[in-house]
Short mmCIF file of C-alpha atoms in Angstrom, two decimals:
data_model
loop_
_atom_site.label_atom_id
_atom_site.label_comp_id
_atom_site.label_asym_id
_atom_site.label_seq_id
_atom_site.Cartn_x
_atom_site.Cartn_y
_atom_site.Cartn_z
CA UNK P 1 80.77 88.08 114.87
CA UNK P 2 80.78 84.35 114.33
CA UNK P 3 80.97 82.76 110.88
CA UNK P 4 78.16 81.79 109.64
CA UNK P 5 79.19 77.98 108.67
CA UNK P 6 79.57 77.49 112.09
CA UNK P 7 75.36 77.80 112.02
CA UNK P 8 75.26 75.00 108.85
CA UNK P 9 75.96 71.95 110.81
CA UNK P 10 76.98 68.55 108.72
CA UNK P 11 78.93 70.60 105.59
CA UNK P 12 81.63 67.94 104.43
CA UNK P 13 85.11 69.47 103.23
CA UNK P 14 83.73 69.26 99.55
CA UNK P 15 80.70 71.35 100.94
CA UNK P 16 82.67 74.02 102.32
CA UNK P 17 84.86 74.24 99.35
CA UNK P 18 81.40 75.00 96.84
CA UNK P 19 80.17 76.98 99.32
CA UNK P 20 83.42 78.80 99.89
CA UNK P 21 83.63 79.28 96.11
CA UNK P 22 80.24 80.97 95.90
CA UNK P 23 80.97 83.70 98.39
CA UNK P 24 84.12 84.19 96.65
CA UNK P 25 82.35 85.01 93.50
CA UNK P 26 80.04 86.94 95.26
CA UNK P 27 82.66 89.42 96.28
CA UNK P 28 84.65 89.43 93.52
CA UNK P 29 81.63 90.58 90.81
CA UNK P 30 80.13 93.13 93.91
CA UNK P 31 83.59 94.79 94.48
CA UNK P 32 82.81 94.96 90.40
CA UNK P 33 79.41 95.65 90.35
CA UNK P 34 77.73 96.89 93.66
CA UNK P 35 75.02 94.73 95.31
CA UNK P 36 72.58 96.01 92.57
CA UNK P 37 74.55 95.34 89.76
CA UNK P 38 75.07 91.36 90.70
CA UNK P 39 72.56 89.40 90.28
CA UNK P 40 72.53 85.72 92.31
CA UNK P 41 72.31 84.08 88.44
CA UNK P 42 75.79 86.16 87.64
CA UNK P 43 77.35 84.70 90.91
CA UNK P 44 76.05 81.02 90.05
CA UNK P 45 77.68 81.66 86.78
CA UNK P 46 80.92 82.88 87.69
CA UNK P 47 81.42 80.03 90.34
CA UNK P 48 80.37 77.49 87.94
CA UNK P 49 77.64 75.80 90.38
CA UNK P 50 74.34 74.84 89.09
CA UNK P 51 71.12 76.58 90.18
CA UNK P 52 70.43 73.60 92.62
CA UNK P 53 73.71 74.13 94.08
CA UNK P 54 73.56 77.90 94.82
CA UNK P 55 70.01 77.28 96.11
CA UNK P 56 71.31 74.14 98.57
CA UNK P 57 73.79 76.94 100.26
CA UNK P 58 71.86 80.42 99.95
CA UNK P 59 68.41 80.04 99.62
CA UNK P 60 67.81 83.88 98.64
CA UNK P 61 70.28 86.73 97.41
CA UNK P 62 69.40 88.35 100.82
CA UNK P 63 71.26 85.53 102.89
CA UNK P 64 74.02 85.20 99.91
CA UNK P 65 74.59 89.12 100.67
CA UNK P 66 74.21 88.25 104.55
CA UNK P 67 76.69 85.88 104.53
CA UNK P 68 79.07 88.38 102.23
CA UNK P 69 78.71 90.84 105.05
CA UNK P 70 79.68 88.27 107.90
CA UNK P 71 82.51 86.62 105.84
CA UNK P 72 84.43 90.59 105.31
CA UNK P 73 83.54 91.32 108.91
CA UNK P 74 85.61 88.21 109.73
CA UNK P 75 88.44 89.27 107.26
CA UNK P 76 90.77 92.19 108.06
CA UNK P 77 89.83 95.44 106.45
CA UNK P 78 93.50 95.97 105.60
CA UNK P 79 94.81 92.03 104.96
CA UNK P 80 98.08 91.19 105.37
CA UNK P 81 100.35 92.20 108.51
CA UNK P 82 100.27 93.51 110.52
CA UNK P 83 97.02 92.50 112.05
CA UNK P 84 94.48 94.79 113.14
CA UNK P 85 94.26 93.12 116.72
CA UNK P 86 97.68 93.56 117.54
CA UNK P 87 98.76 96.98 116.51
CA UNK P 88 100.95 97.12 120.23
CA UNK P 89 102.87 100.19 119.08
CA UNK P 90 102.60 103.45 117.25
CA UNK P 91 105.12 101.94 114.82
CA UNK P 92 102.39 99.15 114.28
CA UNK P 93 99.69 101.60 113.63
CA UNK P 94 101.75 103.49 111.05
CA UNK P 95 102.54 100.31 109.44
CA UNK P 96 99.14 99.45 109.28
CA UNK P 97 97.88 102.59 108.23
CA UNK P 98 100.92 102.46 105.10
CA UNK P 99 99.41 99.00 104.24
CA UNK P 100 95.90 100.39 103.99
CA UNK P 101 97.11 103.30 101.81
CA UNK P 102 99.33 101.09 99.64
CA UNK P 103 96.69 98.69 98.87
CA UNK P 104 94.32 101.18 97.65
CA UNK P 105 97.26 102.90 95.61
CA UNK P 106 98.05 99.61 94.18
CA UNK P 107 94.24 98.85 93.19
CA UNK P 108 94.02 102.67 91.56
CA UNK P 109 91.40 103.91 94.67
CA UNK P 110 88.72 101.60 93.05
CA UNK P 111 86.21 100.49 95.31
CA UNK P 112 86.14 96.84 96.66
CA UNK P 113 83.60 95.04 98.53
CA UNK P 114 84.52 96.04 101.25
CA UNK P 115 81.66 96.50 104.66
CA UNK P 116 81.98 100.24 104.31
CA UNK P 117 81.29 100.11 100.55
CA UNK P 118 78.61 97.41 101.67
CA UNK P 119 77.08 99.35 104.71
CA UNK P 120 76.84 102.56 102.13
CA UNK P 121 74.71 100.25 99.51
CA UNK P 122 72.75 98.67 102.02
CA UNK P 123 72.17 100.08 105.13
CA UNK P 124 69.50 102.60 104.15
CA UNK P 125 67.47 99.52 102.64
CA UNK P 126 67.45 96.73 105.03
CA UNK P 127 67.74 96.11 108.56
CA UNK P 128 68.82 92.79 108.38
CA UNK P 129 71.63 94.10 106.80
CA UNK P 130 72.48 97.25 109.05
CA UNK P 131 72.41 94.82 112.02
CA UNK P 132 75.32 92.74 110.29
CA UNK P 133 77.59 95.38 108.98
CA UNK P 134 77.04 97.06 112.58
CA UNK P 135 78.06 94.01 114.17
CA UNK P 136 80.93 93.77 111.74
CA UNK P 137 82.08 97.41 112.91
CA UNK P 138 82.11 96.14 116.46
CA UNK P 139 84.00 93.68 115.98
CA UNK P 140 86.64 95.88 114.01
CA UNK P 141 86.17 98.36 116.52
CA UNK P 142 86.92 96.13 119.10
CA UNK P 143 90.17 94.87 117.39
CA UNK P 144 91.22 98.31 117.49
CA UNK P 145 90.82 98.91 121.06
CA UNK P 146 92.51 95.96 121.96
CA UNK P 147 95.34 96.86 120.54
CA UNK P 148 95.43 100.38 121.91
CA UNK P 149 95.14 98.37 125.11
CA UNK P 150 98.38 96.49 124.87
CA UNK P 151 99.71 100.21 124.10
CA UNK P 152 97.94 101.51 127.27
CA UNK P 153 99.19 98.52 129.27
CA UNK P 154 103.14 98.49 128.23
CA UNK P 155 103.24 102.30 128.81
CA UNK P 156 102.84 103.77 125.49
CA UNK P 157 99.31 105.70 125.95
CA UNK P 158 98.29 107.72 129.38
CA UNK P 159 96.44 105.58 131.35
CA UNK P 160 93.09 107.88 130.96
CA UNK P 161 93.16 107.51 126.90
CA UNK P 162 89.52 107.22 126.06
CA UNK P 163 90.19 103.63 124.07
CA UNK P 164 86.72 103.29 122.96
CA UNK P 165 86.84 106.83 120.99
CA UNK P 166 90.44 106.75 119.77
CA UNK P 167 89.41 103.51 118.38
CA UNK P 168 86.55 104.62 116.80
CA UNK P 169 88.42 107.64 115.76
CA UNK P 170 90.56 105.07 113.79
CA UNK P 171 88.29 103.05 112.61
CA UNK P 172 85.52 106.37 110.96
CA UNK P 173 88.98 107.48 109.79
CA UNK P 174 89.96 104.42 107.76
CA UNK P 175 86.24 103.84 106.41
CA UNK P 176 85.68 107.82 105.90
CA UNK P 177 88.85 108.23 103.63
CA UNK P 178 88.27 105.39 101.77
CA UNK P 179 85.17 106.53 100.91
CA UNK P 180 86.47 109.62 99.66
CA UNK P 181 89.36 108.36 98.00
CA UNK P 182 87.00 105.57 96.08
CA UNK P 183 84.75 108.55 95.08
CA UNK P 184 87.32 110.58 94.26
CA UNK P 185 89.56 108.57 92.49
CA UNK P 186 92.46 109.38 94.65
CA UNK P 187 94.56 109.27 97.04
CA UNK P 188 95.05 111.55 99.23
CA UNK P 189 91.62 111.89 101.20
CA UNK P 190 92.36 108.07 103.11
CA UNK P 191 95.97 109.60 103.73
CA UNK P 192 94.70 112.75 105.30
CA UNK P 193 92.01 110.55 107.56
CA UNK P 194 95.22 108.29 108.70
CA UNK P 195 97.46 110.39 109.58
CA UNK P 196 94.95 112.99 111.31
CA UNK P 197 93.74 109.68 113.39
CA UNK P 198 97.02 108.51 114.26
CA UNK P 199 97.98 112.21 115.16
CA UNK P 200 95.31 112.36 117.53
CA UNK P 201 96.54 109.35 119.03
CA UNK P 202 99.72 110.00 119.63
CA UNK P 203 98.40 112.95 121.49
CA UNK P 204 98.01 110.81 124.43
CA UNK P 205 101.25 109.16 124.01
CA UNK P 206 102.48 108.75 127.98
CA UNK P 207 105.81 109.78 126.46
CA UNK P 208 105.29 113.03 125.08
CA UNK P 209 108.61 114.41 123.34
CA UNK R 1 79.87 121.92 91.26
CA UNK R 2 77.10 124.47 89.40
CA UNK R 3 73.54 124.10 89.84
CA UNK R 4 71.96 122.00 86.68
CA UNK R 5 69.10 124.31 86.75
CA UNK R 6 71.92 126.63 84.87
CA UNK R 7 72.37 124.10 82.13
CA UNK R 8 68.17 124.35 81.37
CA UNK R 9 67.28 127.64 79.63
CA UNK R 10 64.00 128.94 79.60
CA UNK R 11 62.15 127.77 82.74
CA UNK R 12 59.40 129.36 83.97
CA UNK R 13 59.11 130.17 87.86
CA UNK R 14 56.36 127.68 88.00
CA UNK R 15 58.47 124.93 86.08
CA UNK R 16 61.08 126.08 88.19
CA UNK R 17 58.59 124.62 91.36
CA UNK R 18 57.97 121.82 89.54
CA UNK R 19 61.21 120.52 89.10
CA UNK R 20 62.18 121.51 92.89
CA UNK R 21 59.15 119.60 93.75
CA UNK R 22 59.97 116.47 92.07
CA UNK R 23 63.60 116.93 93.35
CA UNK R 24 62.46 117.42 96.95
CA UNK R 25 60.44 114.27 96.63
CA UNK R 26 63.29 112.27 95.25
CA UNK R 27 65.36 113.19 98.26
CA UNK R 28 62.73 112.22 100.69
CA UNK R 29 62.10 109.00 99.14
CA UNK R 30 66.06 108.31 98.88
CA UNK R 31 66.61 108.73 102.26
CA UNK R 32 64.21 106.25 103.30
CA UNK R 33 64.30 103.69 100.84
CA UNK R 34 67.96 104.35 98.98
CA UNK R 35 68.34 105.28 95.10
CA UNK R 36 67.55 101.42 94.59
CA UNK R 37 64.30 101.44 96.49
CA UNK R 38 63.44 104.30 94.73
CA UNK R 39 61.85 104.21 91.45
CA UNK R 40 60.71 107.00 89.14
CA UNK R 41 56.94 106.23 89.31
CA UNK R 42 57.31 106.56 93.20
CA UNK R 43 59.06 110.04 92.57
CA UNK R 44 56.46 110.75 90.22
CA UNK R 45 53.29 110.23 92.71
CA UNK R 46 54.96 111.65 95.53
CA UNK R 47 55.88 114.60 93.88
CA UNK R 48 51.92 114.58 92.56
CA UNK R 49 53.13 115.32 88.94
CA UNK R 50 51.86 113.74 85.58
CA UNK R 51 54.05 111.15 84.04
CA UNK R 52 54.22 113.47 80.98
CA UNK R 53 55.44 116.38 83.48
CA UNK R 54 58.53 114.44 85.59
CA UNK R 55 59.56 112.92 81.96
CA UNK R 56 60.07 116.54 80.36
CA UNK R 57 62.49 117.68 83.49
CA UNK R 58 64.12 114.43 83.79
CA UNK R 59 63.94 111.90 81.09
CA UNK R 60 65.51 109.01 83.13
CA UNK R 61 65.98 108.05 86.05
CA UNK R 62 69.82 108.55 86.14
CA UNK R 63 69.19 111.96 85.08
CA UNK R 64 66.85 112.45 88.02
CA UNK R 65 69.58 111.05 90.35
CA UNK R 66 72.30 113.01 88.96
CA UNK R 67 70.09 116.33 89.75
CA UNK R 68 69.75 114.85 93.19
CA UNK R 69 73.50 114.35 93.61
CA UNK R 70 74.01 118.22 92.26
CA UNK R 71 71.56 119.72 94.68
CA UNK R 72 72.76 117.81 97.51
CA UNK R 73 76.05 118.95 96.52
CA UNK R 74 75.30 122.53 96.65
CA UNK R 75 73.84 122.22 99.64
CA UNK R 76 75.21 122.42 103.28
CA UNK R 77 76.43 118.84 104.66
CA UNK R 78 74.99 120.61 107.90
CA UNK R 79 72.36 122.67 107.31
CA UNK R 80 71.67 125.78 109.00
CA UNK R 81 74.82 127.92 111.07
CA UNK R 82 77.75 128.24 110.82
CA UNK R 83 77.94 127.60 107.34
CA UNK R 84 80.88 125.63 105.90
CA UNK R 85 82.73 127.91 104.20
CA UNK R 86 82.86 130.78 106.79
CA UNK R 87 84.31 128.69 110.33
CA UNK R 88 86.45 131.20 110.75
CA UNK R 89 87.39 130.49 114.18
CA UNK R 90 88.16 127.68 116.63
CA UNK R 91 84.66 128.55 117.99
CA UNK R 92 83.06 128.18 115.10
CA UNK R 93 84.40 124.72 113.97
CA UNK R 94 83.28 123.54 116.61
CA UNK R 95 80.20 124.72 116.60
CA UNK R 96 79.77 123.09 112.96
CA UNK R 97 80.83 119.95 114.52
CA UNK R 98 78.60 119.95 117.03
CA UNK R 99 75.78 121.25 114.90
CA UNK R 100 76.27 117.86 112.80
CA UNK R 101 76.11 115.83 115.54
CA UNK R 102 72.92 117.15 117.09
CA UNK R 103 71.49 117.26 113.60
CA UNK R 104 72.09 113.08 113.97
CA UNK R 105 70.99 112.68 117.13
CA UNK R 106 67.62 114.54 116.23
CA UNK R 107 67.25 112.10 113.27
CA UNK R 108 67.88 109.20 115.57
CA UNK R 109 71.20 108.34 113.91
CA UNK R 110 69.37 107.46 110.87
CA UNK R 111 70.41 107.58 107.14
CA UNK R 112 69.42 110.54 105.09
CA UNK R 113 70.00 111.16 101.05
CA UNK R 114 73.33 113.06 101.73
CA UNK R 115 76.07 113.22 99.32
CA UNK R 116 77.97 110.37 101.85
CA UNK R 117 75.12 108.13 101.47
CA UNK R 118 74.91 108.87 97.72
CA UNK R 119 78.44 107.67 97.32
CA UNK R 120 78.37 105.00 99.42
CA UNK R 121 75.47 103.45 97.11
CA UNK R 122 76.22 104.93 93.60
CA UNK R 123 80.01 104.81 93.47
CA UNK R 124 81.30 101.59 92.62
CA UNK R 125 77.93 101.13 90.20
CA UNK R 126 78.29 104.29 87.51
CA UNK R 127 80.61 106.62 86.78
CA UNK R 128 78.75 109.65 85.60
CA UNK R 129 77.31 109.97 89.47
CA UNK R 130 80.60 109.12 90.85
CA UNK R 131 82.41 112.12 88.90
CA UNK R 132 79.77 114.13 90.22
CA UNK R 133 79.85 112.91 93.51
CA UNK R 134 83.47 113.89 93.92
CA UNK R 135 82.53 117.37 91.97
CA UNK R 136 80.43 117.76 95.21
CA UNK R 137 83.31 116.17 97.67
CA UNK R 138 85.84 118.73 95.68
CA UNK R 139 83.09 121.97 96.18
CA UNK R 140 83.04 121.07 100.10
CA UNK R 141 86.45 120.62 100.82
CA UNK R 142 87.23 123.85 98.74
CA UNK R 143 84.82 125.59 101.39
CA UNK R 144 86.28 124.28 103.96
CA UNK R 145 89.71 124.85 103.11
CA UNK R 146 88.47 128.33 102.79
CA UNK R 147 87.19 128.26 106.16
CA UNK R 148 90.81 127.35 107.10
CA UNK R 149 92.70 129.93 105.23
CA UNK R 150 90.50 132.68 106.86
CA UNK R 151 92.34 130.92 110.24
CA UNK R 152 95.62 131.10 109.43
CA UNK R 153 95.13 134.73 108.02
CA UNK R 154 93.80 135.66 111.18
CA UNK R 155 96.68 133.86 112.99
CA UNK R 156 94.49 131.58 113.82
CA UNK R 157 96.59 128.40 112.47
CA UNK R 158 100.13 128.10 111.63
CA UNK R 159 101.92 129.43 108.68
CA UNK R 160 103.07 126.10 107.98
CA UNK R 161 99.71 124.28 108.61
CA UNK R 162 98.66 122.63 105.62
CA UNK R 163 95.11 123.07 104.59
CA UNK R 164 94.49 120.81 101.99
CA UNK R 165 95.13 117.89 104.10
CA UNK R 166 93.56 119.85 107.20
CA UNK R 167 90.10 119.90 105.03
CA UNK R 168 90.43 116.62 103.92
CA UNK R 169 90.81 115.14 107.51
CA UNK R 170 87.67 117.05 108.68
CA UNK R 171 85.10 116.25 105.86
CA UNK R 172 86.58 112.30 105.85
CA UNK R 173 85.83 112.54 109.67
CA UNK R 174 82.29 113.59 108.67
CA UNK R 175 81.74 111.35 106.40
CA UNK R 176 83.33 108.51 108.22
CA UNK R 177 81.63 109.31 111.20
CA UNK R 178 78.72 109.70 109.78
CA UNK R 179 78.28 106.12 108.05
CA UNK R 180 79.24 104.45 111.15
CA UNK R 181 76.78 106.21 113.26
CA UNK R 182 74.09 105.28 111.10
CA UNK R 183 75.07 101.73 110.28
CA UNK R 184 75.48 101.41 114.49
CA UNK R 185 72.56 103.86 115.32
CA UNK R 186 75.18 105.14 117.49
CA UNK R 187 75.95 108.62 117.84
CA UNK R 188 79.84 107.79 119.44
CA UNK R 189 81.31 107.33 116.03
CA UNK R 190 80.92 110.67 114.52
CA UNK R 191 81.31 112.30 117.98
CA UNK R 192 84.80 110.67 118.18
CA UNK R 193 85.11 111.79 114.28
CA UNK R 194 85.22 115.03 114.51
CA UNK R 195 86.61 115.18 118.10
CA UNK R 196 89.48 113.39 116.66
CA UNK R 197 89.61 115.76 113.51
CA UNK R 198 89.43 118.89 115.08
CA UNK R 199 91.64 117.80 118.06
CA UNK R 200 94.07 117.52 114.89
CA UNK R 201 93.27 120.85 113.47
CA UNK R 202 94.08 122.81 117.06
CA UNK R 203 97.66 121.02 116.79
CA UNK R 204 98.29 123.75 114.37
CA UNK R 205 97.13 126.36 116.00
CA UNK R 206 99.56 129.47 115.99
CA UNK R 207 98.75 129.67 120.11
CA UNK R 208 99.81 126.53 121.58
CA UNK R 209 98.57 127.40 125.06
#
């Protein structure tokens, strides 16, 4: 998935900054708020822009939630290190996994605006929609499987690991437990999910102790 | 999670219909459109009910959604057999695993007004439907941690295996699995899922042939 500035052609640095600030608004009062719940006069508001300027960038609260969607499918579902495209070892993956589970700990399981909270609000309701947020798991997905790759390809996972399910395994893990613990107000569902993924793939660890 | 026809004394077998008929045209109309899409009137006309009649069983629309979220709760996740709470067996997991995934492909991966999908849209928005969306979470995972316990009673699973975690692996896997495969259309992601959750389940098994 490609940003979607790189499709607005001519945006000077001031440009980018307003624009910049809007999405950030956007995400900051839907992690809040749901979709629903924010209106495109709240996010105007709480990025101090005028209606002319909102209008300039996003035309409709469809393509301000559009580009929402494409700017978290760019992000990394668990920010920080290490980086979900080069996870090389199962130390790496546990590391990851402790940063995911830490950060919702630290942010008392609340829900964010995250593209599994975003694909549960929206992809029932517009297609549009579904066909960014699938694009955005793809992407993730495909993150994932490159860095089981590197793990295949230094010796750490049998070389007929099924890359494309373990890293979907991961990745309906991570979104599946966070769910749950959002919902639930707690922890342990996303810990269960983690470690139950990672289990399964150190099952095909070539180095079976 | 108790049914909230308990909580309405006095109502008649033919109110009884009524209000299952309004309920069972909610649920239709959610999984098609989402709880947003959805408004009362709609309920109301599908349902083929006066306005006078849906307003005396629910008087808003948040109480007709939290009846929605209730019933779905007390339902199966996967309807039909095995049922959740008696997968007694190795067998019979996976039976229920693969009953969920045909029941997806059959709908052409599409979304449906499940309890996932509930929470996915309601969650971050109000908290009465989010406590009773993890009510309905708690009631499933109870079941299948029942399911569980009947295991390692049997032998089945390992003294030592611990089923609160075991549970909560399998119905984040489900649910997990289940929002990516209808945000993709793509039945891989809750086939890897469960594969992934029950391959973790058998690594307690009591017979490690």
């Amino acid at each position: 998935m490609t940003d979607t500035t790189a499709r607005i052609p001519k945006l000077t640095r001031k440009g980018q900054a307003t624009r910049d600030r809007i999405l950030q608004a956007a995400v900051e009062l839907i992690a809040e708020r749901g979709v629903v719940g924010t209106s495109t006069e709240d996010v105007r508001k709480a990025a101090r822009v005028s209606g002319s300027q909102i209008y300039h960038y996003f035309d409709s609260k469809q393509a301000l939630i559009r580009a929402v969607i494409t700017r978290q499918a760019d992000a990394e579902p668990v920010p920080g290190r290490p980086m979900m495209g080069a996870l090389d070892c199962f130390d790496a993956l546990r590391a990851w996994a402790d940063a995911a589970i830490q950060r919702q700990e630290e942010n008392g399981c609340r829900g964010e605006c995250s593209l599994g909270s975003l694909a549960g609000e929206l992809g029932a309701a517009d297609e549009d929609s579904r066909q960014d947020l699938s694009n955005g798991f793809l992407r993730w997905q495909g993150l994932l499987e490159q860095s089981l790759r590197a793990m295949r390809d230094r010796g750490d996972l049998r070389p007929d690991a099924d890359l494309g399910e373990l890293s979907l395994a991961l990745l309906t893990a991570l979104q599946g437990g966070t769910l749950l613990t959002q919902t639930m107000r707690d922890i342990r569902p996303l810990r269960a999910a983690l470690n139950a993924a990672l289990s399964y793939i150190h099952s095909f660890a070539a180095d079976q102790r």
